[in-house]
C-alpha positions as a LaTeX table, in Angstrom:
\begin{tabular}{lrrr}
\hline
Residue & $x$ (\AA) & $y$ (\AA) & $z$ (\AA) \\
\hline
Met1 & 5.42 & $-22.71$ & $-15.79$ \\
Ile2 & 5.76 & $-21.00$ & $-12.33$ \\
Ile3 & 4.57 & $-23.32$ & $-9.09$ \\
Asn4 & 3.43 & $-21.38$ & $-6.07$ \\
Thr5 & 3.67 & $-23.54$ & $-3.03$ \\
Gly6 & 2.19 & $-20.92$ & $-0.54$ \\
Gly7 & $-0.40$ & $-18.77$ & $-1.68$ \\
Arg8 & $-3.28$ & $-20.33$ & $-0.08$ \\
Thr9 & $-1.66$ & $-21.49$ & 3.05 \\
Asp10 & 1.60 & $-21.93$ & 4.88 \\
Thr11 & 2.76 & $-25.15$ & 3.36 \\
Val12 & 6.44 & $-24.97$ & 4.51 \\
Gln13 & 5.45 & $-24.37$ & 8.16 \\
Tyr14 & 2.57 & $-27.21$ & 8.34 \\
Tyr15 & 2.96 & $-29.38$ & 5.32 \\
Ser16 & 6.76 & $-29.65$ & 4.66 \\
Glu17 & 6.60 & $-33.28$ & 4.83 \\
Trp18 & 3.49 & $-33.55$ & 2.25 \\
Leu19 & 5.65 & $-30.73$ & $-0.01$ \\
Leu20 & 8.76 & $-32.88$ & $-0.27$ \\
Asn21 & 6.95 & $-36.20$ & $-0.94$ \\
Arg22 & 5.49 & $-34.48$ & $-3.79$ \\
Phe23 & 8.47 & $-33.33$ & $-5.14$ \\
Gln24 & 10.19 & $-36.72$ & $-4.68$ \\
Glu25 & 7.32 & $-38.49$ & $-6.35$ \\
Gly26 & 7.41 & $-35.77$ & $-9.04$ \\
Phe27 & 3.74 & $-34.77$ & $-9.28$ \\
Val28 & 0.77 & $-33.26$ & $-7.58$ \\
Tyr29 & $-2.95$ & $-32.70$ & $-7.74$ \\
Ser30 & $-4.35$ & $-29.05$ & $-6.90$ \\
Arg31 & $-8.16$ & $-28.68$ & $-6.46$ \\
Asn32 & $-9.88$ & $-25.63$ & $-8.12$ \\
Pro33 & $-10.93$ & $-23.51$ & $-5.13$ \\
Leu34 & $-13.95$ & $-22.24$ & $-7.03$ \\
Phe35 & $-15.05$ & $-25.34$ & $-8.61$ \\
Pro36 & $-13.89$ & $-28.24$ & $-6.15$ \\
Asn37 & $-14.94$ & $-31.17$ & $-8.60$ \\
Lys38 & $-12.09$ & $-29.84$ & $-10.52$ \\
Val39 & $-8.74$ & $-31.00$ & $-10.37$ \\
Thr40 & $-5.28$ & $-30.68$ & $-11.93$ \\
Arg41 & $-2.53$ & $-32.53$ & $-11.99$ \\
Tyr42 & 0.81 & $-30.58$ & $-12.41$ \\
Glu43 & 4.12 & $-32.42$ & $-13.02$ \\
Leu44 & 6.76 & $-31.71$ & $-10.55$ \\
Thr45 & 9.99 & $-32.14$ & $-12.53$ \\
Pro46 & 12.73 & $-29.60$ & $-13.71$ \\
Asp47 & 11.72 & $-29.83$ & $-17.45$ \\
Lys48 & 7.90 & $-28.64$ & $-16.29$ \\
Val49 & 8.80 & $-26.46$ & $-13.53$ \\
Asp50 & 10.73 & $-23.28$ & $-14.45$ \\
Cys51 & 10.88 & $-21.98$ & $-10.96$ \\
Val52 & 9.45 & $-22.90$ & $-7.46$ \\
Ile53 & 7.85 & $-20.14$ & $-5.28$ \\
Phe54 & 7.90 & $-20.40$ & $-1.59$ \\
Cys55 & 5.75 & $-18.06$ & 0.91 \\
Ser56 & 6.12 & $-18.79$ & 4.61 \\
Lys57 & 6.14 & $-17.12$ & 8.11 \\
Asn58 & 8.55 & $-19.92$ & 8.99 \\
Tyr59 & 10.90 & $-21.98$ & 7.03 \\
Glu60 & 12.59 & $-23.79$ & 10.15 \\
Pro61 & 10.63 & $-26.95$ & 9.31 \\
Ile62 & 11.86 & $-27.51$ & 5.90 \\
Leu63 & 15.32 & $-26.09$ & 6.18 \\
Lys64 & 17.28 & $-29.50$ & 6.68 \\
Arg65 & 15.82 & $-30.95$ & 3.61 \\
Leu66 & 15.21 & $-27.88$ & 1.51 \\
His67 & 18.00 & $-28.85$ & $-0.85$ \\
Glu68 & 16.06 & $-31.73$ & $-2.18$ \\
Ile69 & 14.23 & $-29.20$ & $-3.92$ \\
Thr70 & 16.53 & $-26.63$ & $-4.56$ \\
Asp71 & 19.55 & $-28.81$ & $-5.81$ \\
Lys72 & 16.86 & $-29.42$ & $-8.64$ \\
Phe73 & 14.70 & $-26.45$ & $-9.28$ \\
Asn74 & 15.05 & $-22.77$ & $-9.63$ \\
Thr75 & 13.56 & $-21.38$ & $-6.64$ \\
Tyr76 & 12.68 & $-18.09$ & $-4.85$ \\
Phe77 & 11.38 & $-17.35$ & $-1.09$ \\
Phe78 & 9.40 & $-14.84$ & 0.17 \\
Tyr79 & 9.70 & $-14.54$ & 4.04 \\
Thr80 & 6.77 & $-12.74$ & 5.73 \\
Ile81 & 7.94 & $-11.29$ & 9.15 \\
Thr82 & 5.52 & $-8.24$ & 10.04 \\
Ala83 & 5.51 & $-6.18$ & 13.51 \\
Tyr84 & 2.80 & $-8.01$ & 15.21 \\
Gly85 & 2.78 & $-10.30$ & 18.07 \\
Ile86 & 0.65 & $-13.28$ & 18.98 \\
Asp87 & $-2.52$ & $-10.97$ & 19.59 \\
Ile88 & $-2.54$ & $-10.72$ & 15.53 \\
Glu89 & $-0.49$ & $-13.80$ & 14.45 \\
Pro90 & $-0.98$ & $-16.37$ & 17.19 \\
Arg91 & 0.82 & $-18.98$ & 15.96 \\
Val92 & 3.63 & $-17.25$ & 13.92 \\
Pro93 & 7.42 & $-17.34$ & 15.56 \\
Ser94 & 8.51 & $-13.98$ & 17.27 \\
Ile95 & 10.35 & $-11.52$ & 14.92 \\
Glu96 & 13.87 & $-12.27$ & 16.82 \\
Lys97 & 13.37 & $-16.07$ & 16.02 \\
Ser98 & 12.11 & $-15.12$ & 12.67 \\
Ile99 & 14.97 & $-13.39$ & 11.76 \\
Glu100 & 17.09 & $-15.98$ & 13.31 \\
Thr101 & 15.49 & $-18.40$ & 10.67 \\
Leu102 & 16.03 & $-16.10$ & 8.08 \\
Leu103 & 19.62 & $-16.04$ & 8.22 \\
Lys104 & 19.69 & $-20.11$ & 8.17 \\
Leu105 & 17.79 & $-19.97$ & 4.99 \\
Glu106 & 20.27 & $-17.51$ & 3.47 \\
Asn107 & 23.07 & $-19.97$ & 4.23 \\
Ile108 & 21.30 & $-22.26$ & 2.18 \\
Val109 & 19.79 & $-20.39$ & $-0.71$ \\
Gly110 & 21.58 & $-16.89$ & $-0.94$ \\
Lys111 & 20.00 & $-13.62$ & $-0.45$ \\
Asn112 & 19.69 & $-13.02$ & $-4.10$ \\
Arg113 & 16.73 & $-15.73$ & $-3.53$ \\
Ile114 & 15.09 & $-14.05$ & $-0.45$ \\
Ala115 & 12.43 & $-11.35$ & $-0.22$ \\
Trp116 & 11.44 & $-9.94$ & 3.01 \\
Arg117 & 7.55 & $-9.32$ & 3.15 \\
Tyr118 & 6.43 & $-6.67$ & 5.76 \\
Asp119 & 2.80 & $-7.12$ & 4.95 \\
Pro120 & 0.28 & $-6.36$ & 5.37 \\
Val121 & 0.64 & $-2.87$ & 6.83 \\
Leu122 & $-2.47$ & $-2.22$ & 9.56 \\
Leu123 & $-3.08$ & 0.17 & 12.31 \\
Thr124 & $-4.84$ & $-0.23$ & 15.73 \\
Gly125 & $-4.32$ & 1.50 & 18.54 \\
Lys126 & $-1.15$ & $-0.51$ & 19.60 \\
Tyr127 & 0.21 & $-0.91$ & 16.13 \\
Asn128 & 0.30 & 2.96 & 14.98 \\
Ile129 & 2.39 & 4.35 & 12.50 \\
Asp130 & 5.03 & 5.30 & 15.06 \\
Tyr131 & 5.28 & 1.55 & 16.15 \\
His132 & 5.56 & 0.24 & 12.53 \\
Leu133 & 8.25 & 2.88 & 11.73 \\
Lys134 & 10.22 & 2.01 & 14.84 \\
Thr135 & 9.71 & $-1.73$ & 14.11 \\
Phe136 & 10.30 & $-1.42$ & 10.65 \\
Glu137 & 13.61 & 0.35 & 11.15 \\
Ser138 & 14.96 & $-1.97$ & 13.55 \\
Met139 & 14.25 & $-5.11$ & 11.40 \\
Ser140 & 15.79 & $-3.14$ & 8.23 \\
Lys141 & 19.08 & $-2.98$ & 10.29 \\
Gln142 & 19.17 & $-6.52$ & 10.66 \\
Leu143 & 18.30 & $-7.94$ & 7.56 \\
Ser144 & 19.66 & $-5.27$ & 4.87 \\
Ser145 & 22.51 & $-7.24$ & 4.09 \\
His146 & 20.63 & $-10.63$ & 4.08 \\
Ile147 & 17.82 & $-9.99$ & 1.39 \\
Asp148 & 17.04 & $-9.39$ & $-2.26$ \\
Arg149 & 14.25 & $-6.89$ & $-1.65$ \\
Cys150 & 11.36 & $-5.93$ & 0.84 \\
Ile151 & 7.72 & $-5.70$ & $-0.15$ \\
Phe152 & 4.86 & $-3.99$ & 1.41 \\
Ser153 & 1.27 & $-3.54$ & 0.71 \\
Phe154 & $-1.54$ & $-1.95$ & 3.00 \\
Val155 & $-4.04$ & $-4.35$ & 4.52 \\
Glu156 & $-7.23$ & $-4.90$ & 2.21 \\
Met157 & $-10.31$ & $-3.73$ & 4.25 \\
Tyr158 & $-12.61$ & $-6.73$ & 3.23 \\
Lys159 & $-15.79$ & $-7.50$ & 5.15 \\
Lys160 & $-15.16$ & $-10.18$ & 7.42 \\
Leu161 & $-12.13$ & $-8.00$ & 8.95 \\
Ser162 & $-14.83$ & $-5.89$ & 10.68 \\
Val163 & $-15.56$ & $-9.31$ & 12.73 \\
Asn164 & $-12.35$ & $-10.86$ & 13.00 \\
Met165 & $-10.43$ & $-7.39$ & 14.03 \\
Ser166 & $-12.83$ & $-5.09$ & 15.59 \\
Glu167 & $-9.78$ & $-3.08$ & 16.81 \\
Leu168 & $-8.71$ & $-2.44$ & 13.24 \\
Glu169 & $-8.57$ & 1.42 & 12.15 \\
Pro170 & $-9.44$ & 2.45 & 8.40 \\
Met171 & $-6.33$ & 3.52 & 7.03 \\
Thr172 & $-6.56$ & 7.34 & 5.47 \\
Glu173 & $-4.73$ & 8.12 & 2.07 \\
Ala174 & $-2.76$ & 10.80 & 4.39 \\
Gln175 & $-1.73$ & 7.68 & 6.75 \\
Lys176 & $-0.84$ & 5.60 & 4.02 \\
Thr177 & 1.19 & 8.66 & 2.56 \\
Ile178 & 3.18 & 8.99 & 5.78 \\
Leu179 & 4.10 & 5.27 & 6.37 \\
Ala180 & 5.23 & 5.25 & 2.82 \\
Lys181 & 7.47 & 8.11 & 3.11 \\
Gly182 & 8.69 & 6.70 & 6.63 \\
Leu183 & 9.15 & 3.18 & 5.02 \\
Gly184 & 10.84 & 4.69 & 2.11 \\
Asp185 & 13.36 & 6.81 & 3.97 \\
Ile186 & 14.40 & 3.68 & 6.07 \\
Ala187 & 14.80 & 1.45 & 3.15 \\
Lys188 & 17.25 & 4.10 & 1.42 \\
Lys189 & 18.93 & 4.56 & 4.92 \\
Tyr190 & 19.80 & 0.84 & 4.74 \\
Asn191 & 20.08 & 0.37 & 0.92 \\
Ile192 & 17.26 & $-1.82$ & 0.76 \\
Leu193 & 15.33 & $-2.16$ & $-2.60$ \\
Leu194 & 11.60 & $-1.57$ & $-1.44$ \\
Gln195 & 8.54 & $-2.11$ & $-3.30$ \\
Thr196 & 4.63 & $-2.67$ & $-3.05$ \\
Cys197 & 2.58 & $-5.49$ & $-3.89$ \\
Ala198 & $-0.83$ & $-4.91$ & $-5.52$ \\
Glu199 & $-1.21$ & $-1.41$ & $-4.66$ \\
Asn200 & $-3.15$ & 1.44 & $-6.44$ \\
Gly201 & $-1.40$ & 4.28 & $-4.82$ \\
Asp202 & 1.64 & 5.83 & $-6.55$ \\
Tyr203 & 4.57 & 6.12 & $-3.95$ \\
Thr204 & 7.53 & 6.21 & $-6.31$ \\
Lys205 & 8.56 & 9.67 & $-5.15$ \\
Phe206 & 9.46 & 8.10 & $-1.56$ \\
Gly207 & 11.88 & 5.69 & $-3.85$ \\
Ile208 & 9.21 & 2.59 & $-3.73$ \\
His209 & 9.10 & 0.59 & $-6.80$ \\
Pro210 & 5.74 & $-0.41$ & $-8.02$ \\
Ser211 & 6.45 & $-3.51$ & $-10.06$ \\
Gly212 & 5.09 & $-6.82$ & $-9.32$ \\
Cys213 & 6.68 & $-8.81$ & $-6.44$ \\
Met214 & 7.29 & $-11.88$ & $-8.63$ \\
Thr215 & 8.00 & $-10.94$ & $-12.32$ \\
Leu216 & 10.07 & $-13.04$ & $-14.72$ \\
Asp217 & 12.97 & $-10.36$ & $-14.20$ \\
Ile218 & 13.43 & $-10.95$ & $-10.47$ \\
Leu219 & 13.36 & $-14.47$ & $-10.93$ \\
Ala220 & 15.61 & $-14.53$ & $-13.64$ \\
Lys221 & 18.20 & $-12.37$ & $-11.75$ \\
Ala222 & 17.93 & $-14.54$ & $-8.53$ \\
Asn223 & 18.73 & $-17.83$ & $-10.36$ \\
Asn224 & 20.98 & $-16.46$ & $-13.11$ \\
Ile225 & 18.44 & $-17.64$ & $-16.16$ \\
Lys226 & 16.89 & $-16.09$ & $-18.90$ \\
Phe227 & 13.26 & $-15.91$ & $-19.52$ \\
Lys228 & 10.99 & $-15.12$ & $-22.56$ \\
Lys229 & 9.85 & $-11.41$ & $-22.69$ \\
Leu230 & 6.21 & $-12.09$ & $-21.74$ \\
Lys231 & 3.22 & $-9.74$ & $-20.29$ \\
His232 & 2.69 & $-10.34$ & $-16.76$ \\
Lys233 & $-0.98$ & $-10.78$ & $-16.20$ \\
Gly234 & $-1.13$ & $-10.66$ & $-12.29$ \\
Met235 & $-3.04$ & $-12.78$ & $-10.10$ \\
Arg236 & $-5.20$ & $-10.20$ & $-8.64$ \\
Glu237 & $-6.48$ & $-6.38$ & $-9.19$ \\
Asn238 & $-3.20$ & $-3.97$ & $-9.33$ \\
Cys239 & $-0.99$ & $-7.15$ & $-9.52$ \\
Asn240 & 2.05 & $-7.05$ & $-12.06$ \\
Cys241 & 3.25 & $-10.46$ & $-10.95$ \\
Ile242 & 3.75 & $-13.25$ & $-13.62$ \\
Glu243 & 1.20 & $-16.02$ & $-13.50$ \\
Ser244 & 1.74 & $-19.00$ & $-11.28$ \\
Arg245 & $-0.02$ & $-21.93$ & $-10.28$ \\
Asp246 & $-0.75$ & $-22.72$ & $-6.49$ \\
Ile247 & $-0.70$ & $-26.13$ & $-5.26$ \\
Gly248 & $-2.12$ & $-25.43$ & $-1.95$ \\
Phe249 & $-5.65$ & $-25.22$ & $-0.52$ \\
Tyr250 & $-7.84$ & $-22.42$ & 1.57 \\
Asp251 & $-8.91$ & $-23.02$ & 4.97 \\
Thr252 & $-5.99$ & $-25.06$ & 5.81 \\
Cys253 & $-3.31$ & $-22.57$ & 7.63 \\
Pro254 & $-3.22$ & $-23.16$ & 11.41 \\
Asn255 & $-1.32$ & $-19.62$ & 11.99 \\
Gly256 & $-4.53$ & $-17.80$ & 12.84 \\
Cys257 & $-3.47$ & $-14.40$ & 11.47 \\
Arg258 & $-6.54$ & $-12.38$ & 12.27 \\
Tyr259 & $-6.49$ & $-10.55$ & 9.03 \\
Cys260 & $-5.83$ & $-13.29$ & 6.84 \\
Tyr261 & $-7.87$ & $-13.64$ & 3.63 \\
Ala262 & $-7.19$ & $-17.54$ & 3.01 \\
Asn263 & $-8.78$ & $-18.80$ & 6.21 \\
Ser264 & $-12.73$ & $-18.26$ & 6.54 \\
Thr265 & $-12.31$ & $-19.18$ & 10.20 \\
Pro266 & $-9.15$ & $-20.21$ & 12.39 \\
Asp267 & $-11.17$ & $-23.17$ & 13.54 \\
Lys268 & $-11.67$ & $-24.73$ & 10.49 \\
Ala269 & $-8.37$ & $-24.23$ & 9.25 \\
Ile270 & $-7.15$ & $-26.02$ & 12.28 \\
Glu271 & $-9.73$ & $-29.06$ & 11.80 \\
Asn272 & $-8.77$ & $-29.44$ & 8.29 \\
Tyr273 & $-4.94$ & $-29.45$ & 9.27 \\
Lys274 & $-5.74$ & $-32.50$ & 11.50 \\
Lys275 & $-7.49$ & $-34.47$ & 8.57 \\
His276 & $-4.22$ & $-33.74$ & 6.45 \\
Asn277 & $-2.39$ & $-36.92$ & 5.20 \\
Pro278 & 1.03 & $-36.23$ & 4.36 \\
Lys279 & 1.23 & $-39.22$ & 1.86 \\
Ser280 & $-1.72$ & $-37.95$ & $-0.06$ \\
Pro281 & $-1.02$ & $-36.50$ & $-3.65$ \\
Ile282 & $-3.35$ & $-33.61$ & $-2.99$ \\
Leu283 & $-2.94$ & $-31.46$ & 0.08 \\
Phe284 & $-6.47$ & $-31.74$ & 1.51 \\
Gly285 & $-9.28$ & $-34.02$ & 1.01 \\
Lys286 & $-9.39$ & $-37.31$ & $-1.50$ \\
Ile287 & $-9.30$ & $-37.55$ & $-5.01$ \\
Lys288 & $-12.93$ & $-38.92$ & $-5.83$ \\
Glu289 & $-14.26$ & $-40.83$ & $-8.81$ \\
Thr290 & $-16.52$ & $-38.23$ & $-9.71$ \\
Asn291 & $-13.70$ & $-35.72$ & $-9.69$ \\
Val292 & $-12.83$ & $-34.24$ & $-13.23$ \\
Ile293 & $-9.00$ & $-34.48$ & $-13.46$ \\
Gln294 & $-7.16$ & $-32.71$ & $-16.13$ \\
Glu295 & $-3.34$ & $-32.29$ & $-16.97$ \\
Gly296 & $-1.83$ & $-28.70$ & $-16.52$ \\
Asn297 & $-0.93$ & $-26.57$ & $-19.13$ \\
Gln298 & 2.80 & $-26.58$ & $-18.15$ \\
Lys299 & 4.46 & $-24.27$ & $-20.83$ \\
Ser300 & 8.10 & $-23.05$ & $-20.00$ \\
Phe301 & 8.61 & $-19.36$ & $-19.84$ \\
Ile302 & 12.49 & $-19.85$ & $-20.22$ \\
Glu303 & 14.17 & $-19.01$ & $-23.39$ \\
Ile304 & 15.18 & $-22.07$ & $-25.60$ \\
Asp305 & 18.72 & $-21.07$ & $-25.91$ \\
Asp306 & 19.06 & $-20.76$ & $-22.23$ \\
Ile307 & 17.62 & $-24.40$ & $-21.64$ \\
Asn308 & 20.03 & $-25.90$ & $-24.37$ \\
Leu309 & 23.17 & $-24.36$ & $-22.21$ \\
Lys310 & 21.88 & $-25.88$ & $-19.09$ \\
Leu311 & 21.37 & $-29.01$ & $-20.93$ \\
Phe312 & 25.10 & $-28.89$ & $-21.94$ \\
\hline
\end{tabular}
């Protein structure tokens, strides 16, 4: 089973103490976002978790104690660094600071376990095509020898964006093609493996790979292990990733990114963050007597022969 620590909130940046406590105690509770009364318990032990996935915009808070997890578990790290400033991502470190932190992370886990996410790509009067290509090239030049791959996607135009980002410009297919070609050319120049995330467009002619960003093949190569050959069901439309279980909760990320799908409003996320208890077995809220608690289905994806080799 694959555990995802950061698909619903930036657990690393804001809840590192809680996360480390959960791995230290060896279990966690996760509330179903669609049916809040249903809670699943997952064992956080090496025999139950094949790989731990991290997704964050700032790894600095966990670096000193990250070894407590990496010493015991297979891991993979998605580091989101975009072109945007505090007008779009209010509480995210600058590009310069983020790159500095990524290099620290590389010294701990190695480049083969780090994917840079340049995601999502969106257009405004300020962040136009030329701005993206110049920024992406500058970042690629600095990161090319420190990452496993780069992943990007174009912003999804869901309804609340019209309120949260009135300056957002709908992207045409022609603009997507220009951006994809430009990003592909830059990635090729700096020898970066570039791929899309949950995109329905085909940009393979620009050297861009369409495969999922979290596949068993990627995780296996990064951790030098062997997985079974399993179909990747994906986590959403056009997603080719292996299924995982997220232990975070929506409406809890204080980053305030205006394009974010995980928060209904920035104020609600900050309010919930203030209520967080790092000693609780669940990220947000409390386990109630009326909750229906079930044990997670934690089937291993690792080949039995590979498990035996690790044991001996």
